[in-house]
Coordinates of C-alpha atoms and ligand atoms in Angstrom, one line a residue:
M294 CA 7.9 -24.7 22.3
S295 CA 5.0 -25.5 20.0
N296 CA 4.6 -24.8 16.3
I297 CA 2.0 -22.2 15.2
L298 CA 0.4 -21.8 11.9
V299 CA -0.3 -18.1 11.3
V300 CA -3.0 -17.9 8.6
G301 CA -2.8 -14.4 7.1
G302 CA 0.6 -13.9 8.6
A303 CA 1.7 -11.6 5.7
G304 CA -1.0 -9.1 6.6
Y305 CA -0.8 -6.1 9.0
I306 CA -1.5 -7.7 12.4
G307 CA -0.2 -11.1 11.4
S308 CA 3.2 -9.9 10.3
H309 CA 3.7 -8.1 13.6
T310 CA 2.5 -11.2 15.6
I311 CA 5.0 -13.6 13.9
R312 CA 7.9 -11.4 15.1
V313 CA 6.7 -11.3 18.7
L314 CA 6.1 -15.1 18.5
K315 CA 9.7 -15.6 17.2
D316 CA 11.1 -13.3 19.9
K317 CA 9.4 -15.4 22.6
G318 CA 10.9 -18.6 21.2
Y319 CA 8.0 -20.0 19.2
F320 CA 8.2 -21.3 15.6
P321 CA 5.6 -19.5 13.5
V322 CA 4.9 -20.8 10.0
V323 CA 3.1 -18.3 7.7
Y324 CA 0.2 -19.3 5.5
D325 CA -1.1 -16.6 3.2
N326 CA -2.5 -16.3 -0.3
L327 CA -0.9 -12.8 -0.7
S328 CA -4.2 -11.3 -1.9
K329 CA -3.8 -8.6 0.7
G330 CA -0.6 -9.6 2.5
H331 CA 3.0 -8.7 1.5
K332 CA 5.8 -11.1 0.8
K333 CA 8.3 -8.5 2.1
A334 CA 6.6 -8.6 5.5
V335 CA 7.5 -12.3 6.1
R336 CA 11.1 -12.3 4.9
G337 CA 13.1 -14.8 7.0
F338 CA 10.0 -16.8 8.2
P339 CA 8.9 -20.2 6.9
F340 CA 6.1 -19.3 4.3
V341 CA 3.6 -21.3 2.4
K342 CA 1.4 -19.6 -0.2
G343 CA -2.1 -21.0 0.0
D344 CA -5.8 -20.1 0.4
L345 CA -7.8 -20.2 3.6
G346 CA -10.3 -22.6 1.9
N347 CA -7.7 -25.1 0.8
K348 CA -8.4 -27.8 3.4
K349 CA -6.1 -30.5 1.9
K350 CA -3.1 -28.2 1.8
L351 CA -3.8 -27.0 5.3
K352 CA -4.0 -30.6 6.6
N353 CA -0.6 -31.4 4.9
I354 CA 1.0 -28.4 6.6
F355 CA -0.5 -29.3 10.0
K356 CA 1.2 -32.7 9.7
K357 CA 4.5 -31.5 8.1
Y358 CA 5.1 -28.8 10.8
D359 CA 3.5 -30.6 13.7
I360 CA 1.1 -27.6 14.3
E361 CA -0.5 -27.3 17.7
T362 CA -2.1 -23.9 17.4
V363 CA -3.6 -21.9 14.5
M364 CA -3.8 -18.1 14.6
H365 CA -6.2 -16.7 12.1
F366 CA -5.7 -13.2 10.6
A367 CA -6.9 -13.8 7.0
A368 CA -10.2 -11.9 7.1
F369 CA -11.6 -9.1 5.0
T370 CA -11.9 -6.0 7.2
E371 CA -13.6 -3.2 5.4
V372 CA -16.9 -2.3 6.9
G373 CA -18.2 -0.3 3.9
E374 CA -17.3 -3.0 1.4
S375 CA -19.0 -5.6 3.6
V376 CA -22.3 -3.7 3.2
A377 CA -21.9 -3.5 -0.6
K378 CA -20.6 -7.1 -1.1
P379 CA -21.9 -9.3 1.8
S380 CA -21.4 -12.5 -0.2
K381 CA -17.7 -11.8 -0.4
Y382 CA -17.5 -11.4 3.4
Y383 CA -19.6 -14.4 4.4
E384 CA -17.7 -16.6 2.0
N385 CA -14.2 -15.5 3.2
N386 CA -14.9 -14.6 6.8
V387 CA -17.3 -17.5 7.6
C388 CA -17.4 -20.3 5.1
K389 CA -13.7 -20.6 4.6
V390 CA -13.2 -20.4 8.4
I391 CA -15.5 -23.4 8.8
S392 CA -13.3 -25.2 6.3
L393 CA -10.2 -24.2 8.3
L394 CA -11.8 -25.4 11.6
D395 CA -12.8 -28.7 10.0
A396 CA -9.2 -29.2 8.8
M397 CA -8.0 -28.5 12.3
V398 CA -10.4 -31.0 13.9
E399 CA -9.6 -33.7 11.3
G400 CA -5.8 -32.9 11.6
G401 CA -5.9 -33.0 15.5
V402 CA -4.9 -29.3 15.9
K403 CA -6.0 -28.3 19.4
Y404 CA -6.0 -24.5 19.7
F405 CA -7.3 -21.6 17.7
V406 CA -6.7 -17.9 18.2
F407 CA -9.3 -15.8 16.4
S408 CA -9.1 -12.2 15.3
S409 CA -12.5 -10.9 16.3
S410 CA -13.5 -7.2 16.4
A411 CA -15.2 -4.5 18.4
A412 CA -17.6 -4.5 15.5
I413 CA -19.5 -7.5 17.0
F414 CA -21.0 -5.1 19.6
G415 CA -22.7 -2.6 17.3
E416 CA -23.9 0.6 18.9
P417 CA -22.3 0.9 22.4
E418 CA -24.8 1.0 25.2
K419 CA -22.2 2.2 27.8
E420 CA -19.1 4.3 27.8
R421 CA -16.6 1.4 28.1
I422 CA -17.3 -2.0 26.4
D423 CA -16.6 -5.1 28.4
E424 CA -17.1 -8.7 27.4
N425 CA -20.7 -8.8 28.6
H426 CA -21.8 -5.9 26.5
P427 CA -24.8 -6.9 24.2
Q428 CA -23.7 -8.1 20.8
N429 CA -25.7 -6.5 18.0
P430 CA -23.4 -5.9 15.0
I431 CA -24.7 -3.3 12.6
N432 CA -22.9 -4.4 9.4
P433 CA -22.1 -7.7 7.6
Y434 CA -18.4 -7.4 8.7
G435 CA -19.3 -7.4 12.4
R436 CA -21.9 -10.2 11.8
T437 CA -19.2 -12.4 10.2
K438 CA -17.0 -12.0 13.3
L439 CA -19.9 -12.7 15.7
M440 CA -20.9 -15.8 13.7
V441 CA -17.4 -17.3 13.9
E442 CA -17.4 -16.7 17.7
Q443 CA -20.7 -18.6 17.9
I444 CA -19.4 -21.4 15.7
L445 CA -16.3 -21.6 18.0
K446 CA -18.6 -22.3 21.0
D447 CA -20.3 -25.1 19.1
Y448 CA -16.9 -26.6 17.9
D449 CA -15.6 -26.5 21.5
E450 CA -18.7 -28.4 22.8
A451 CA -18.8 -30.9 20.0
Y452 CA -15.1 -31.4 19.1
G453 CA -13.2 -30.0 22.0
L454 CA -11.5 -27.4 19.9
K455 CA -10.3 -24.6 22.2
S456 CA -10.3 -21.0 21.1
A457 CA -9.4 -17.5 22.2
S458 CA -11.5 -14.8 20.5
L459 CA -9.8 -11.4 20.6
R460 CA -11.9 -8.4 19.9
Y461 CA -9.6 -5.7 18.6
F462 CA -10.6 -2.1 18.9
N463 CA -8.6 0.3 16.6
A464 CA -5.4 -1.5 15.7
C465 CA -2.7 0.9 14.7
G466 CA 1.0 1.6 14.8
A467 CA 4.0 -0.1 13.2
H468 CA 7.0 -2.2 14.3
P469 CA 9.5 0.0 16.1
D470 CA 12.3 -1.2 13.7
G471 CA 10.4 0.6 10.9
K472 CA 10.6 -2.4 8.6
I473 CA 6.9 -3.4 8.7
G474 CA 3.7 -1.5 9.2
E475 CA 0.2 -0.9 7.9
S476 CA -0.1 -1.0 4.1
H477 CA -3.5 -1.5 2.5
E478 CA -4.2 -1.1 -1.2
N479 CA -7.3 1.1 -0.6
E480 CA -6.6 2.7 2.7
T481 CA -9.6 3.6 4.8
H482 CA -8.1 3.8 8.3
L483 CA -7.6 7.1 10.0
I484 CA -4.0 7.2 11.0
P485 CA -2.5 6.0 7.7
I486 CA -4.8 8.5 5.8
I487 CA -3.6 11.4 8.1
F488 CA 0.0 10.4 7.1
Q489 CA -0.9 10.4 3.4
A490 CA -2.1 14.0 3.8
A491 CA 0.9 15.0 5.9
L492 CA 3.3 13.5 3.3
G493 CA 1.5 15.2 0.4
K494 CA 0.2 11.8 -1.0
R495 CA -3.4 13.2 -0.8
E496 CA -4.7 16.7 -0.8
S497 CA -6.3 16.7 2.6
I498 CA -7.6 14.6 5.5
K499 CA -11.4 14.6 5.6
V500 CA -12.9 14.5 9.0
F501 CA -16.1 12.4 8.8
G502 CA -18.6 14.2 11.0
C503 CA -18.0 17.0 13.5
D504 CA -21.5 17.0 15.1
Y505 CA -21.2 13.9 17.2
P506 CA -22.1 14.1 20.9
T507 CA -18.4 14.0 22.0
K508 CA -16.1 16.6 23.6
D509 CA -15.1 18.2 20.2
G510 CA -17.8 16.8 18.0
T511 CA -15.6 14.2 16.2
C512 CA -15.7 10.4 16.8
I513 CA -13.8 8.8 19.6
R514 CA -12.0 5.5 19.2
D515 CA -9.7 3.3 21.3
Y516 CA -6.3 3.1 19.5
V517 CA -4.2 0.1 20.4
H518 CA -0.7 -0.6 19.1
V519 CA -0.3 -3.7 16.9
N520 CA 2.6 -5.1 19.0
D521 CA 0.4 -4.8 22.1
L522 CA -2.2 -6.8 20.3
A523 CA 0.4 -9.3 19.3
D524 CA 1.4 -9.7 23.0
A525 CA -2.2 -10.4 23.9
H526 CA -2.3 -13.2 21.3
I527 CA 0.6 -15.0 22.9
L528 CA -0.7 -14.5 26.4
A529 CA -4.2 -15.8 25.4
M530 CA -2.7 -18.7 23.6
E531 CA -0.5 -19.7 26.6
K532 CA -3.5 -19.4 29.0
M533 CA -5.7 -21.5 26.7
A534 CA -3.1 -24.2 26.5
R535 CA -2.5 -24.2 30.3
E536 CA -6.1 -24.3 31.2
N537 CA -7.6 -26.0 28.1
K538 CA -10.4 -23.6 28.0
S539 CA -12.0 -21.2 25.5
E540 CA -12.1 -17.5 26.2
R541 CA -13.0 -14.1 24.8
Y542 CA -11.2 -10.8 25.4
N543 CA -11.8 -7.2 24.5
L544 CA -8.5 -5.6 23.5
G545 CA -8.2 -1.8 23.7
S546 CA -6.4 0.6 25.9
G547 CA -9.5 1.9 27.8
N548 CA -8.7 5.4 26.6
G549 CA -10.6 7.2 23.8
Y550 CA -9.2 9.8 21.5
S551 CA -11.2 12.0 19.0
V552 CA -10.3 12.3 15.3
K553 CA -9.2 15.9 16.0
E554 CA -6.9 14.7 18.8
I555 CA -5.3 12.1 16.6
I556 CA -4.7 14.8 13.9
G557 CA -3.3 17.1 16.5
T558 CA -0.9 14.4 17.8
V559 CA 0.3 13.6 14.2
K560 CA 1.0 17.4 13.7
K561 CA 2.8 17.6 17.0
I562 CA 5.0 14.6 16.5
T563 CA 5.9 15.1 12.8
G564 CA 6.0 18.9 12.8
L565 CA 4.1 18.7 9.5
D566 CA 1.1 20.8 8.6
F567 CA -1.6 19.7 6.2
K568 CA -5.1 20.5 5.1
I569 CA -8.1 19.4 7.1
E570 CA -11.6 19.2 5.5
Y571 CA -14.9 18.7 7.4
A572 CA -17.1 16.1 5.6
P573 CA -20.4 14.5 6.5
R574 CA -20.6 11.6 8.8
R575 CA -19.6 8.2 7.4
A576 CA -22.4 5.7 7.5
G577 CA -22.3 3.2 10.3
D578 CA -19.8 5.1 12.5
P579 CA -20.8 5.1 16.2
A580 CA -19.8 8.3 18.1
T581 CA -17.6 6.5 20.7
L582 CA -16.0 3.0 20.9
I583 CA -13.8 2.4 24.0
A584 CA -12.8 -1.0 25.4
D585 CA -12.9 -2.0 29.0
P586 CA -9.7 -4.1 29.0
A587 CA -10.0 -5.2 32.6
K588 CA -10.5 -8.9 31.8
A589 CA -7.5 -9.1 29.6
E590 CA -5.4 -7.2 32.2
T591 CA -6.5 -9.4 35.1
E592 CA -6.7 -12.8 33.5
L593 CA -3.8 -12.5 31.0
G594 CA -1.6 -9.9 32.7
W595 CA -1.8 -7.9 29.5
T596 CA -0.4 -4.4 29.6
R597 CA 0.3 -1.9 26.8
R598 CA 3.8 -0.7 26.0
Y599 CA 2.7 2.0 23.5
N600 CA 0.7 5.2 24.3
L601 CA -0.7 7.4 21.6
E602 CA 2.4 9.5 21.1
R603 CA 4.6 6.4 20.8
I604 CA 2.1 4.8 18.4
I605 CA 2.3 7.9 16.1
E606 CA 6.1 7.9 16.4
T607 CA 6.3 4.3 15.1
V608 CA 3.9 5.1 12.2
S609 CA 6.0 8.2 11.4
D610 CA 9.2 6.1 11.2
W611 CA 7.5 3.4 9.1
E612 CA 6.0 6.0 6.7
K613 CA 9.5 7.4 6.1
K614 CA 11.1 4.1 5.4
R615 CA 8.3 2.0 3.9
K616 CA 9.2 -0.5 1.2
Y617 CA 5.7 -1.8 0.5
Ligands
LIG787 N1 -12.1 8.8 9.9 C1 -12.1 10.1 9.4 N2 -11.5 10.3 8.2 C2 -10.9 9.3 7.4 C3 -10.9 8.0 8.0 C4 -11.5 7.8 9.2 O1 -12.6 11.1 9.9 O2 -10.4 9.5 6.3 C5 -12.7 8.6 11.2 C6 -13.9 7.6 11.2 O3 -15.0 8.2 10.8 C7 -13.8 7.1 12.6 C8 -12.3 7.2 13.0 O4 -11.7 8.1 12.0 O5 -14.5 7.9 13.4 C9 -11.6 5.8 12.9 O6 -11.9 5.3 11.6 P1 -11.1 4.0 11.1 O7 -11.7 3.7 9.7 O8 -9.7 4.2 11.2 O9 -11.5 2.8 12.1 P2 -13.0 2.3 12.5 O10 -13.2 2.8 13.9 O11 -14.0 2.7 11.5 O12 -12.8 0.8 12.3 C10 -12.1 0.0 13.2 C11 -11.5 -1.2 12.5 C12 -12.6 -2.0 11.8 C13 -13.6 -2.5 12.8 C14 -14.1 -1.3 13.6 C15 -14.9 -1.8 14.7 O13 -10.6 -0.7 11.6 O14 -12.0 -3.2 11.2 O15 -13.0 -0.5 14.1 O16 -15.9 -1.0 15.1 F1 -14.6 -3.0 12.2

């Protein structure tokens, strides 16, 4: 079993992926600068504190742990902030990734699993988004993700670096043991915000827009459990190593739920009631974003273990127990 460096492994998706890797017999080493990640989320795992842009440190770690694959989760992810501060996003999400990739090439690390995003597609041109959908990101965040995908193509051609780019739709949920989950300093994501309202940590949940051309007027998204995403990372990594080939996959469930439906499910599962306010649309939100996961299902054998109700149950459990 090969050793894997998980850059950003103390963050939300990274901390879930290291557990799935360990369960499957891999040896994940976490590398994180803890600017957003949580030390408590990596208890019991080998951990090195360091920055994505520290090429020298990374090369030493590649050698020390005999790293074969790097999984990269250390990106900034707030769309609104990327519009206000593009320099911050291009620096962290592109420039520092180039430095990481160079360290890999120089250190002889062969495989790269990249956290890409549905944001690379921009406004959807069809109901379900497959891998061939046009890529026209509408904000700097999405552009940083698309740029790295393009850089990866060039690095494969020139240096033989193989990569799997995984375009997440709406990552959500928490580990079923309730010990780790989503925890951002300034939360912007729908499900954690609904729970803040449900648990009295904020006055209400604001629904951004109820005049979209959807079944109930609110935005539709494709919510996929973080452990299902973690599974896809391992399947994609294994296929890449078997076939020595770069690939791209859209990771969602193929089902869309509206903001109102998510709120209704949280109310049903928790039995809690809370205040809902209707607010104007949030800039840059497309009406509907749903994945076509057929390629990941067929080529990777990827299936989802968590439906919406189970996702909300895991969040509910985490929110009751959370320690960070
Ligand atoms: N929403 C509300 N109220 C809130 C928060 C969100 O109504 O308080 C709505 C949003 O308008 C949107 C839906 O809930 O319609 C989901 O919003 P999130 O912020 O949870 O997620 P996004 O779909 O905006 O973003 C996700 C990822 C991003 C990624 C994007 C790709 O979190 O990292 O998908 O399109 F860029």
